[in-house]
XYZ file of C-alpha atoms in Angstrom:
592
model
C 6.917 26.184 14.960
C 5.012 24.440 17.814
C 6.385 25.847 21.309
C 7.477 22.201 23.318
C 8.140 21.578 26.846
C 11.274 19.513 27.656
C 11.253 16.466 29.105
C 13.412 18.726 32.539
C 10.697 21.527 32.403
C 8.248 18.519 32.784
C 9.899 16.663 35.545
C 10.167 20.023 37.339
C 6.282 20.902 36.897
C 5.251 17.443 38.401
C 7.486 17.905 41.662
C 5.007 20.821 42.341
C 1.935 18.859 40.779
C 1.856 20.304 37.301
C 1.639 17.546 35.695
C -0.015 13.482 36.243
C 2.346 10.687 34.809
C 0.515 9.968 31.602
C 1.738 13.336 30.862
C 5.266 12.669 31.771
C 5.302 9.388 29.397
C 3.873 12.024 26.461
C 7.038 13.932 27.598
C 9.390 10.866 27.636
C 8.347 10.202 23.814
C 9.104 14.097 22.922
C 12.366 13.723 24.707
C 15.041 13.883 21.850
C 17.454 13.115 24.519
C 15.822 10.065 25.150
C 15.301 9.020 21.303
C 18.924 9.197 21.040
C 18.858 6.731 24.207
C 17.582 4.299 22.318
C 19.538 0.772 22.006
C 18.440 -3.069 21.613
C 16.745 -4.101 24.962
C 16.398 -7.454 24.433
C 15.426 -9.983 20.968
C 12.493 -12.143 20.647
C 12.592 -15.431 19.078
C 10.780 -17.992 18.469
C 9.620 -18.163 14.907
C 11.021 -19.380 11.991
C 10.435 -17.418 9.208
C 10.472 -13.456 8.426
C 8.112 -11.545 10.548
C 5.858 -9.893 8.890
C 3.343 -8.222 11.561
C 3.962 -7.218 15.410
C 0.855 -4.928 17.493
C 0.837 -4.494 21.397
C -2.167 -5.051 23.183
C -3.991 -1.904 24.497
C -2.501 -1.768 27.626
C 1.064 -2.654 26.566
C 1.703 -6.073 28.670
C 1.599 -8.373 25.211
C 2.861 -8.406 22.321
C 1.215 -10.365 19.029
C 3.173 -11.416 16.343
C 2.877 -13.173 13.076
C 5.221 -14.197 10.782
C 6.184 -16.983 6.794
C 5.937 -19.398 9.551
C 2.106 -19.099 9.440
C 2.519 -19.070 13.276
C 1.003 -16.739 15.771
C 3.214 -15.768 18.692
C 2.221 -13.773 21.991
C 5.189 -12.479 24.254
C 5.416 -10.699 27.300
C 8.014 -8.192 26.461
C 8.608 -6.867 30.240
C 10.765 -10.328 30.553
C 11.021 -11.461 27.287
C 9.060 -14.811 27.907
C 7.148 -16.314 25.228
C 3.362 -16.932 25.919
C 2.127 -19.028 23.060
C 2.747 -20.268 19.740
C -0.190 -20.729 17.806
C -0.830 -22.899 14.612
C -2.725 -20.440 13.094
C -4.881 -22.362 10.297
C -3.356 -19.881 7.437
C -1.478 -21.685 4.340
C 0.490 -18.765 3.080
C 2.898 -15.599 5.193
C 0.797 -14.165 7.945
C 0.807 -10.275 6.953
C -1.299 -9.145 9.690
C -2.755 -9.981 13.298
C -4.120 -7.710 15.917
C -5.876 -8.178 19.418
C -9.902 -7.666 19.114
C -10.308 -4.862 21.523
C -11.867 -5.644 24.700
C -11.993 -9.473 24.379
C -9.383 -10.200 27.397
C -6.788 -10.387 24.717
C -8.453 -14.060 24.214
C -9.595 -13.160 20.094
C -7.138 -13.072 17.478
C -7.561 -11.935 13.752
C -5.240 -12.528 11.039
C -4.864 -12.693 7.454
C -2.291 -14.004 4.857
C -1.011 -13.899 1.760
C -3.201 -17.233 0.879
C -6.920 -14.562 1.293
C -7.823 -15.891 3.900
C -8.900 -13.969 7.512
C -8.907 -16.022 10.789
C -10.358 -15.424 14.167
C -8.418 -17.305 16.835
C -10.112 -17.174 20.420
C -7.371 -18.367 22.534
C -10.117 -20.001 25.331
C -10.750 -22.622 22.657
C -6.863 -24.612 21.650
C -8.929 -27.287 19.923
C -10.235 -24.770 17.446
C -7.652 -22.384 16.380
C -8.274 -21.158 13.002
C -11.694 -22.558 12.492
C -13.439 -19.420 12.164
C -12.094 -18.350 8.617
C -13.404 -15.914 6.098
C -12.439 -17.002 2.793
C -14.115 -13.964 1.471
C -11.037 -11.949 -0.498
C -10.296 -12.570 -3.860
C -5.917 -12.778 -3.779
C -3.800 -11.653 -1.229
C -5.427 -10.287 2.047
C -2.865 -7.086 3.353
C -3.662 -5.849 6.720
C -6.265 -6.341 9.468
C -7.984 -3.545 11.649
C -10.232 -3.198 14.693
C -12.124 -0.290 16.015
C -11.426 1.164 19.646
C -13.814 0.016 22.221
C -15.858 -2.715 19.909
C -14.783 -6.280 20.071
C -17.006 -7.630 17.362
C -16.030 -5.784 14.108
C -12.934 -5.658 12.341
C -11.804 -4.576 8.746
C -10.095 -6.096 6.270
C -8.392 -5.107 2.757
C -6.907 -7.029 -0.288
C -5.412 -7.259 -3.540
C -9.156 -7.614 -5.099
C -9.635 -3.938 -4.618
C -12.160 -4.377 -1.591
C -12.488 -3.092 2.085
C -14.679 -5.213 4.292
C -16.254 -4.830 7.316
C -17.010 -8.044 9.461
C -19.676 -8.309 12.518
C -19.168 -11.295 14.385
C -22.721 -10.912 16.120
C -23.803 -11.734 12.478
C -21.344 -14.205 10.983
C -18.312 -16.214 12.181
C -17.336 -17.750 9.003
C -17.451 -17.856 5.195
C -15.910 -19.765 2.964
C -17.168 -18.036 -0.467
C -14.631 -17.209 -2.414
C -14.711 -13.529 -3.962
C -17.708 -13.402 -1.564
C -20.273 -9.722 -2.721
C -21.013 -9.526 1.103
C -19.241 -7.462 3.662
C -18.052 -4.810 0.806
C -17.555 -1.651 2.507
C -15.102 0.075 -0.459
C -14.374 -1.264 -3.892
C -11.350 0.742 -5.270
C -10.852 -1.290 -8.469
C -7.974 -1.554 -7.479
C -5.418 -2.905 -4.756
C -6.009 -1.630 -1.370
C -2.334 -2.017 0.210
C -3.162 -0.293 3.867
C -6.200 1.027 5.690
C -6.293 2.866 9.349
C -9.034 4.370 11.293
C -8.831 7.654 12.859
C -8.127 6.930 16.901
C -10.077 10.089 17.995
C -13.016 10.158 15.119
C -12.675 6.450 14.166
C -15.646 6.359 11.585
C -12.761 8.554 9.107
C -11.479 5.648 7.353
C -7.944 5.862 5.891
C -7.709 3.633 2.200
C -4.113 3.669 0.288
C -4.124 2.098 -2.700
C -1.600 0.698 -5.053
C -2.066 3.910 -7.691
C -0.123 6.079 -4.911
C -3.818 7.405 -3.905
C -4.902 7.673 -0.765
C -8.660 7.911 0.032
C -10.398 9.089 3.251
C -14.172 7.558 4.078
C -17.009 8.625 6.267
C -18.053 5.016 7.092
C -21.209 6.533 8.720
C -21.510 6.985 5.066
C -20.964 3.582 4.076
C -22.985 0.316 3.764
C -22.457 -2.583 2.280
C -25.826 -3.681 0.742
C -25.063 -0.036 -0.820
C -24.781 -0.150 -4.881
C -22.275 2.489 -5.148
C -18.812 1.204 -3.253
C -17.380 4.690 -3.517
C -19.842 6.514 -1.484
C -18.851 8.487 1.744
C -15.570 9.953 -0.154
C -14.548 13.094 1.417
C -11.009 13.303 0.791
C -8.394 11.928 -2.254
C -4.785 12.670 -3.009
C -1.175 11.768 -3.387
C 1.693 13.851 -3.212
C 2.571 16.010 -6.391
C 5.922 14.436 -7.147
C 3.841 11.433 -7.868
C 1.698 12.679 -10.366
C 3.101 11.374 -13.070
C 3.954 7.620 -11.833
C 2.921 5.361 -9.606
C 4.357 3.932 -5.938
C 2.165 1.024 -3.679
C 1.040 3.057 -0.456
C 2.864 0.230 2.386
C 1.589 2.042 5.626
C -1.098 4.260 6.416
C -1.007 5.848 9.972
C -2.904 8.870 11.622
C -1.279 11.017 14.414
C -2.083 10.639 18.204
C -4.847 13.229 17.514
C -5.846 12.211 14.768
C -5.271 15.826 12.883
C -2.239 14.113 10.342
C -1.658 11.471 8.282
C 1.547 9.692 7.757
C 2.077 7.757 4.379
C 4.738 5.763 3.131
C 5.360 4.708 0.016
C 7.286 1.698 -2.000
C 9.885 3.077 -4.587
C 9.667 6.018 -2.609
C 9.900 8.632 0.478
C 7.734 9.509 4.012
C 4.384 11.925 3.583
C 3.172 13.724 5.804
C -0.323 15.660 5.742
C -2.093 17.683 7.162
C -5.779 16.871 7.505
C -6.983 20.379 6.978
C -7.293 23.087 3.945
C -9.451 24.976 1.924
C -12.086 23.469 0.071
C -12.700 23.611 -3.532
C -15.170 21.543 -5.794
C -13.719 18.089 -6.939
C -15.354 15.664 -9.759
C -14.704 12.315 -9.166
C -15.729 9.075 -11.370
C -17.017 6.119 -10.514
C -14.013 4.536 -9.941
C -13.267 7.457 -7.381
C -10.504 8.591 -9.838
C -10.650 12.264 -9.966
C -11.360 14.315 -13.280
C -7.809 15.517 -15.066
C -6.016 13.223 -12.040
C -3.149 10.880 -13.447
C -3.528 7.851 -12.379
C -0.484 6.734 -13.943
C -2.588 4.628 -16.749
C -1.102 6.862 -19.640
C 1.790 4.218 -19.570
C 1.414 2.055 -22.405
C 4.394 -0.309 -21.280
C 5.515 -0.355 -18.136
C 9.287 0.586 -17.583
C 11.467 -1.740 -16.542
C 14.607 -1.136 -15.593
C 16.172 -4.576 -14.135
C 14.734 -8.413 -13.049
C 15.254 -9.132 -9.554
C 15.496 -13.559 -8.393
C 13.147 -14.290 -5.569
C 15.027 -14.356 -2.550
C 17.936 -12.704 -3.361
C 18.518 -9.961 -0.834
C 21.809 -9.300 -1.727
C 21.152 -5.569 -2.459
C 20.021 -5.209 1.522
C 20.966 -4.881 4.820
C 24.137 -2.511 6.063
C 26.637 -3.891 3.841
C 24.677 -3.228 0.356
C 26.223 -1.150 -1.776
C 24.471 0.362 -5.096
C 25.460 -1.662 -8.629
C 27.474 1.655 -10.023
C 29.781 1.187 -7.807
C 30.669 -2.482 -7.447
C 29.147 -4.311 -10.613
C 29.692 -7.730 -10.776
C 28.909 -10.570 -13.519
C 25.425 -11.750 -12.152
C 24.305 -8.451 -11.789
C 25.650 -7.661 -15.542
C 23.625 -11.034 -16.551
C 20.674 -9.976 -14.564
C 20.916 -6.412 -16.535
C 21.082 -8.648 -20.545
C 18.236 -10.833 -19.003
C 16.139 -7.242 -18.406
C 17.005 -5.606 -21.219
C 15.449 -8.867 -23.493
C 12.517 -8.854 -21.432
C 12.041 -5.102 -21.772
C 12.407 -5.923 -25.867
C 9.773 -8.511 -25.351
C 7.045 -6.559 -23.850
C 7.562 -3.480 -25.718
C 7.065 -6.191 -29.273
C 4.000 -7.876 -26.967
C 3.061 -4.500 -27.015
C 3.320 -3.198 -30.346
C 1.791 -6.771 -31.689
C -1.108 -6.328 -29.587
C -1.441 -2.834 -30.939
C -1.381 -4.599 -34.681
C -3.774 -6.750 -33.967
C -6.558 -4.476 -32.677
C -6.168 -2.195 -35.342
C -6.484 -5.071 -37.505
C -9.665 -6.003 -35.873
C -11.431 -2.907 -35.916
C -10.644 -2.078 -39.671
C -12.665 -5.406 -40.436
C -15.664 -4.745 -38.335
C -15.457 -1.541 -39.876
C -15.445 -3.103 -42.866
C -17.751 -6.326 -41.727
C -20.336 -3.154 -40.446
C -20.637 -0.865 -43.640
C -21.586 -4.327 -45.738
C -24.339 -4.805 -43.733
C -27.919 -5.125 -44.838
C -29.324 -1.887 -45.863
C -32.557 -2.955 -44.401
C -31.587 -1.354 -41.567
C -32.604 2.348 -40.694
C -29.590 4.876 -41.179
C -31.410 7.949 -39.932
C -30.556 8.768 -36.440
C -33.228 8.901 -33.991
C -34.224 12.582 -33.063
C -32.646 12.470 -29.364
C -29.284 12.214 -31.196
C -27.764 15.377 -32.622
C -24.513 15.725 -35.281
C -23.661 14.463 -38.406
C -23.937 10.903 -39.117
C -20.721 10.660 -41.290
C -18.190 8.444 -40.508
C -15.226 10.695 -40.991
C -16.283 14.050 -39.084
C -16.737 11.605 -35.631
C -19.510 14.128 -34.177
C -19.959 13.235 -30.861
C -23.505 14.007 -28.962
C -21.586 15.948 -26.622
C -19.387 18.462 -27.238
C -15.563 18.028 -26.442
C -15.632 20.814 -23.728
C -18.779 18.969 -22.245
C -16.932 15.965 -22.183
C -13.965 17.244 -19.970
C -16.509 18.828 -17.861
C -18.131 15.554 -16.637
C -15.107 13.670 -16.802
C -16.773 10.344 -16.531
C -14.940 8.362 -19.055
C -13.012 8.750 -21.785
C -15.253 7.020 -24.157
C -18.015 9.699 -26.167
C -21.133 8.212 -27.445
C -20.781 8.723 -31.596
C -23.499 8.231 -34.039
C -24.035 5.344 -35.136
C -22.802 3.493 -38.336
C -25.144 2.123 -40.599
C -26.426 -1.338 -39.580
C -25.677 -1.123 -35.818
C -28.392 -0.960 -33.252
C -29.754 2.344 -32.077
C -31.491 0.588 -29.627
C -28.342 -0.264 -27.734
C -26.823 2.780 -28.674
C -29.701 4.672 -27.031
C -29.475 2.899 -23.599
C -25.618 3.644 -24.017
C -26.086 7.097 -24.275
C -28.735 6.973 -21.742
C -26.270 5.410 -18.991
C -23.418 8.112 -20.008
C -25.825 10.785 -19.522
C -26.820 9.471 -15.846
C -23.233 8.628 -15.065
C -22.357 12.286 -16.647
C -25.305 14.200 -14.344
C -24.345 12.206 -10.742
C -20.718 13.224 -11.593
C -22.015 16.964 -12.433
C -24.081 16.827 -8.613
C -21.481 15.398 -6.775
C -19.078 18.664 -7.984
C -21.193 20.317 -6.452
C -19.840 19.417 -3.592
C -16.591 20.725 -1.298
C -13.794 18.546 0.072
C -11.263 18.762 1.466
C -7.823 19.173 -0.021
C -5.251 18.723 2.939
C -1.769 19.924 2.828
C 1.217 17.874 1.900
C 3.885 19.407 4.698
C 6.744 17.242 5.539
C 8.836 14.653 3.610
C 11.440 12.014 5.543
C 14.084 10.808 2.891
C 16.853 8.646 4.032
C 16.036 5.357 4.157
C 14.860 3.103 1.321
C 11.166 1.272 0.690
C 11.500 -0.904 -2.120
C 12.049 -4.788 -1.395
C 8.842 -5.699 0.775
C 4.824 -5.466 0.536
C 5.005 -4.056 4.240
C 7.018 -1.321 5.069
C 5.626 0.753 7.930
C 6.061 3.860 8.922
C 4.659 5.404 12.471
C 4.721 8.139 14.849
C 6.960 7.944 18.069
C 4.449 10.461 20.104
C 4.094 14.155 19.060
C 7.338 14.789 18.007
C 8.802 12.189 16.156
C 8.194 9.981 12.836
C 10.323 6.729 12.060
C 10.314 4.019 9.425
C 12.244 0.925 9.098
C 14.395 0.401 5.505
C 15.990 -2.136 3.341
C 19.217 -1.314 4.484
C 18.258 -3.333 7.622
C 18.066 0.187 10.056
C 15.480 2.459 11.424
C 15.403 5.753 10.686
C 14.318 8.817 13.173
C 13.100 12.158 12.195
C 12.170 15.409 13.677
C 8.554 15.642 12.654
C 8.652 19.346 12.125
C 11.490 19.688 10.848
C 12.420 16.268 8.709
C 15.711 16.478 10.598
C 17.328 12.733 11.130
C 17.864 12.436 14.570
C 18.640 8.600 15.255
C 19.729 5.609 12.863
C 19.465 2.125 14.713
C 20.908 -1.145 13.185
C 17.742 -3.230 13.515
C 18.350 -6.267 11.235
C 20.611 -7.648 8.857
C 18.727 -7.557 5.874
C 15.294 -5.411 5.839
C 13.171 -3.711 8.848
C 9.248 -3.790 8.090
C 7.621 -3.413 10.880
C 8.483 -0.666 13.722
C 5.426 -0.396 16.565
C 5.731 1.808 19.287
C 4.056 0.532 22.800
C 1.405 2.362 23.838
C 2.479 4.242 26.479
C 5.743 3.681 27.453
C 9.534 5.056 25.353
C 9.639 1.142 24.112
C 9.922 0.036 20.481
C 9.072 -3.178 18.960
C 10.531 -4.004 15.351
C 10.652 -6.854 12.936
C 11.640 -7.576 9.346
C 13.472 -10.219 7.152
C 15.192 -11.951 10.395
C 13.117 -14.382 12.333
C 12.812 -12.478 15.780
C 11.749 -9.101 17.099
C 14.152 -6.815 18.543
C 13.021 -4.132 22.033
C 14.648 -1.206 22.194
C 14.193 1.111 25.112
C 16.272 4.527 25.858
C 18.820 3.035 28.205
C 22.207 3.976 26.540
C 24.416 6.039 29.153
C 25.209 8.703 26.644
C 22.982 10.172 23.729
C 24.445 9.193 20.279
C 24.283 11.313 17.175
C 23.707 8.941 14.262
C 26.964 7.941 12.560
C 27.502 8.230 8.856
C 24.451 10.026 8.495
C 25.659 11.639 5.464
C 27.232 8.735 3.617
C 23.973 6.313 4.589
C 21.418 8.974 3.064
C 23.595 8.892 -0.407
C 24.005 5.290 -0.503
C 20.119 4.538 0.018
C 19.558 7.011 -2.590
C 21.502 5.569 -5.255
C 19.851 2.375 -4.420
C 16.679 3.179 -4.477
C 16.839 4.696 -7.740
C 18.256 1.675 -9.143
C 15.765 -0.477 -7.696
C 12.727 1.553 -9.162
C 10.688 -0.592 -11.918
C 12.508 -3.628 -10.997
C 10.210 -6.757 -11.224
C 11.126 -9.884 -8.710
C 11.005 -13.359 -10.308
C 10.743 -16.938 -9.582
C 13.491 -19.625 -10.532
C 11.625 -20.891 -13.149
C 11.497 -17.665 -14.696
C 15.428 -17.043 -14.833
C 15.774 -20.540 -16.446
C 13.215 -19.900 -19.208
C 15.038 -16.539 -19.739
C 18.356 -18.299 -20.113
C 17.143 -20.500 -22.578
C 16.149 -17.748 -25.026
C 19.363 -16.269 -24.550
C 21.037 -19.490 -25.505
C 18.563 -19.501 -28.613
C 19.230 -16.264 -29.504
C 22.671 -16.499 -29.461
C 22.862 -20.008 -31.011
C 20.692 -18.389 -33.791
C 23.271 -15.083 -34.328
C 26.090 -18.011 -34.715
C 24.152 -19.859 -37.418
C 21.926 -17.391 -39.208
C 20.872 -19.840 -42.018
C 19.849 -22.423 -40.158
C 16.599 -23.114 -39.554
C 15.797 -23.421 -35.763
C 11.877 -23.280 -35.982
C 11.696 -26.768 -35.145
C 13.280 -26.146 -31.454
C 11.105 -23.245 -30.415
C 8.607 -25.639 -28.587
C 11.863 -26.146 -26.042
C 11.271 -22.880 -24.730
């Protein structure tokens, strides 16, 4: 384990010069004395509506918020005086807003749950929000900027794509599911991005497949064909392999040598940005070869429906189901289990039907004119029967490229070779890039620490963060925020930080302060100013409880209103229709 000062060997060393203050700050953080310090300063208010994103300025003096309000809100913690409150243009929650570095804390970006990015410049009140980017296909998660350069910033979404903006080249555009600016196209949700502070073109990506992704953007360009170039690194921890959890926060260590994931449905990562190399072959898709992605689930598992805006099952006083059921949650449970019924027969019917569809194009395909050739062309090899299913590779060629899961066959009598050809021609190329790029070495890093004890499973944004060298802590549904030991996953501090759910947690810059937000409309400051230290209470009891939850609230699917009240209406026909079997009630299904 590392060797670390204390924070009394490092007031003692800066008596006698040993060390300059930004040193003793770095101390203050490492300071489990202090940690356990920590109370509520002071609460922010001022919006109205759960908030949803909170990021100091570089030097610490502001504070930006943004919140279901669609409101942007700038503080100055030191006396708890709010700055300005800024109509921010967005139609939908604000999920993310930071400070454009170096810009006199005058340029604002944001986006919202409605796509859309905006670029506030705070010398200009008659024009908030009209610089917009419309460029994001769905929901727009989180916001970055890179250190020194106040005229980029990054962006990722629910269509799958990181973007890179340059405001020297474009301060709007309102194109909808806009090609330009595409940095990274997962396929895929991109829930949380981050940029290495000490080598910041190593680009963090976590996805909604529990992957996370690591880019060399001096590898990247966006007029580039292939959005999954500069790849170096992919993984997920192993007790995720076989399902998978939305990555809610992404965040690398103060030097940059760790990264810190957290996941919905599930615990804290850490790892370590280091191993041994070995080859990897990845797709096209960046999915690696023989790496579940979680798509061998036919039906997804569903264990209970959840009503939108019932937080019931949060904040301190929660308790888990199993031990104090009550009637809605036993009518929430039929509701689930008919649902569950319905997509598993959605499934199977779907099933039915497209193995009745390709029986008759079989059939439709053998009664074809003979006047087409049924000799194979010489660049294919195998049999051209129908039953034997020769494929022009072999199977242990195919798992070798692992490019797709499809084979190129022979061809049936009466189908094009022509296609066919240029279909085995674009497997082949797809096959050969995949064969050069394993070639290559990457690096595997090492999954070292896990933090268990809270709960991530009610919100989108759930962050987790480093307090300095020493320490990790996340917020949790049960309305608290949770302290660790980094090195040795010990829980060190609980704090009661809302009443229902804590998202955010940001630490300031430089100084033992701590910013956090969730469900309730203000921020709460906490600073180590408690007269005694203060071992978390209940530790024990909290731990079980969030467990228990948790694993009742995996594969639970929230719902609207509307929803619920369709649901009870089949119930209501189905049990109208077990009363009076004979009757005929086909002429009512049109009221559901």
């Amino acid at each position: 384990m590392q060797n670390r000062t204390t924070l009394h060997q490092t007031l003692q060393r800066r008596v006698y010069g040993g060390f300059p203050p930004s040193v003793l700050l770095k101390r203050a953080r490492g300071s489990k004395y202090l940690v356990q310090c920590l109370q509520k300063e002071t609460t922010l208010t001022g919006h109205e509506g759960c908030v949803n994103s909170i990021a100091w300025n570089e030097s610490g003096e502001y504070l930006l918020s943004g919140a279901d309000d669609c409101n942007l809100n700038i503080y100055t913690p030191v006396n708890g005086k709010l700055l300005h409150t800024i109509r921010s243009g967005h139609r939908a929650n604000i999920f993310s807003a930071k400070f454009l570095p170096c810009s006199g804390d005058k340029w604002i970006v944001s986006c919202a749950g409605d796509g859309m990015i905006h670029l506030t410049d705070l010398d200009r009140e008659s024009t908030y929000g009209q610089f917009q980017f419309d460029c994001h296909a769905g929901t727009t998660y989180e916001v970055i900027t890179t250190p020194g350069d106040p005229n980029t910033f990054l962006s990722c979404g629910e269509d799958g794509t990181v973007r890179l903006f340059d405001l020297r080249t474009k301060t709007k555009c309102l194109c909808r599911d806009c090609k330009e600016d595409i940095l990274i196209d997962c396929g895929k949700a991109v829930t949380s991005i981050n940029l290495n502070p000490i080598t910041p073109y190593h680009l963090g990506v976590g996805c909604e497949d529990s992957t996370v992704r690591v880019f060399d953007r001096r590898a990247l360009s966006s007029s580039s064909s292939n959005k999954m170039n500069g790849m170096f690194c992919q993984f997920r921890p192993d007790s995720l392999s076989g399902r998978t959890c939305r990555v809610t926060s992404l965040n690398y260590s103060p030097d940059g040598s760790e990264l810190l994931v957290s996941y919905c449905a599930d615990y804290v990562y850490l790892f370590a940005l280091r191993g041994t190399k070995q080859p990897r072959c990845y797709r096209d898709d960046g999915s690696e070869n023989g790496y579940s992605n979680g798509s061998h689930r036919n039906v997804p598992p569903l264990k209970r429906l959840r009503l939108r805006g019932d937080w019931s099952d949060t904040g301190p006083n929660a308790r888990p189901e199993s031990e104090h059921p009550s009637p809605e949650s036993s009518l929430m449970q039929r509701m689930s289990d008919m649902f569950a019924r319905w997509l598993e027969e959605s499934f199977r019917a779907g099933q039915r039907h497209r193995a009745r569809t390709s029986s008759s194009r079989s059939v439709s395909v053998s009664s074809t004119s003979s006047s087409v050739s049924s000799s194979p062309p010489s660049y294919l090899s195998g049999s051209s029967s129908e039953s034997s299913g020769t494929s022009v590779y072999s199977e242990k060629n195919r798992e070798g490229f692992g490019v797709t899961n499809e084979i190129p066959r022979v061809p049936k009598i009466g189908e094009d070779w022509e296609k066919v050809r240029q279909r085995v021609y674009r497997l082949h190329k797809k096959a050969k890039s995949c064969m050069e790029y394993d070639e290559q070495e990457t690096w595997i890093p090492e999954m070292t620490r896990v933090y268990k004890g809270h709960r991530n499973a009610r919100t989108m944004i759930k962050e987790a963060n480093f307090w300095g060298e020493e320490y990790v802590l996340s917020g949790s549904d049960c309305g608290r925020i949770f302290i660790w030991d980094k090195y040795s996953a010990e829980l060190v501090m609980i704090l009661q930080g809302d009443k229902h759910v804590v998202n955010c947690v940001q630490p300031h810059p430089f100084d033992p302060i701590l910013a956090s937000s969730g469900i309730d409309y203000d921020i709460k400051l906490w600073t180590p100013t408690a007269k005694e230290p203060m071992e978390p209470k209940d530790k024990d009891e909290i731990i079980g409880r969030n467990e228990k939850m948790l694993e009742e609230s995996r594969d639970t699917i929230t719902v609207p209103a509307s929803f619920m009240i369709r649901m009870l209406a089949s119930l209501n026909h189905a049990r109208l229709g077990q009363q009076n079997p004979d009757e005929d009630t086909d002429s009512d299904s049109s009221d559901d």
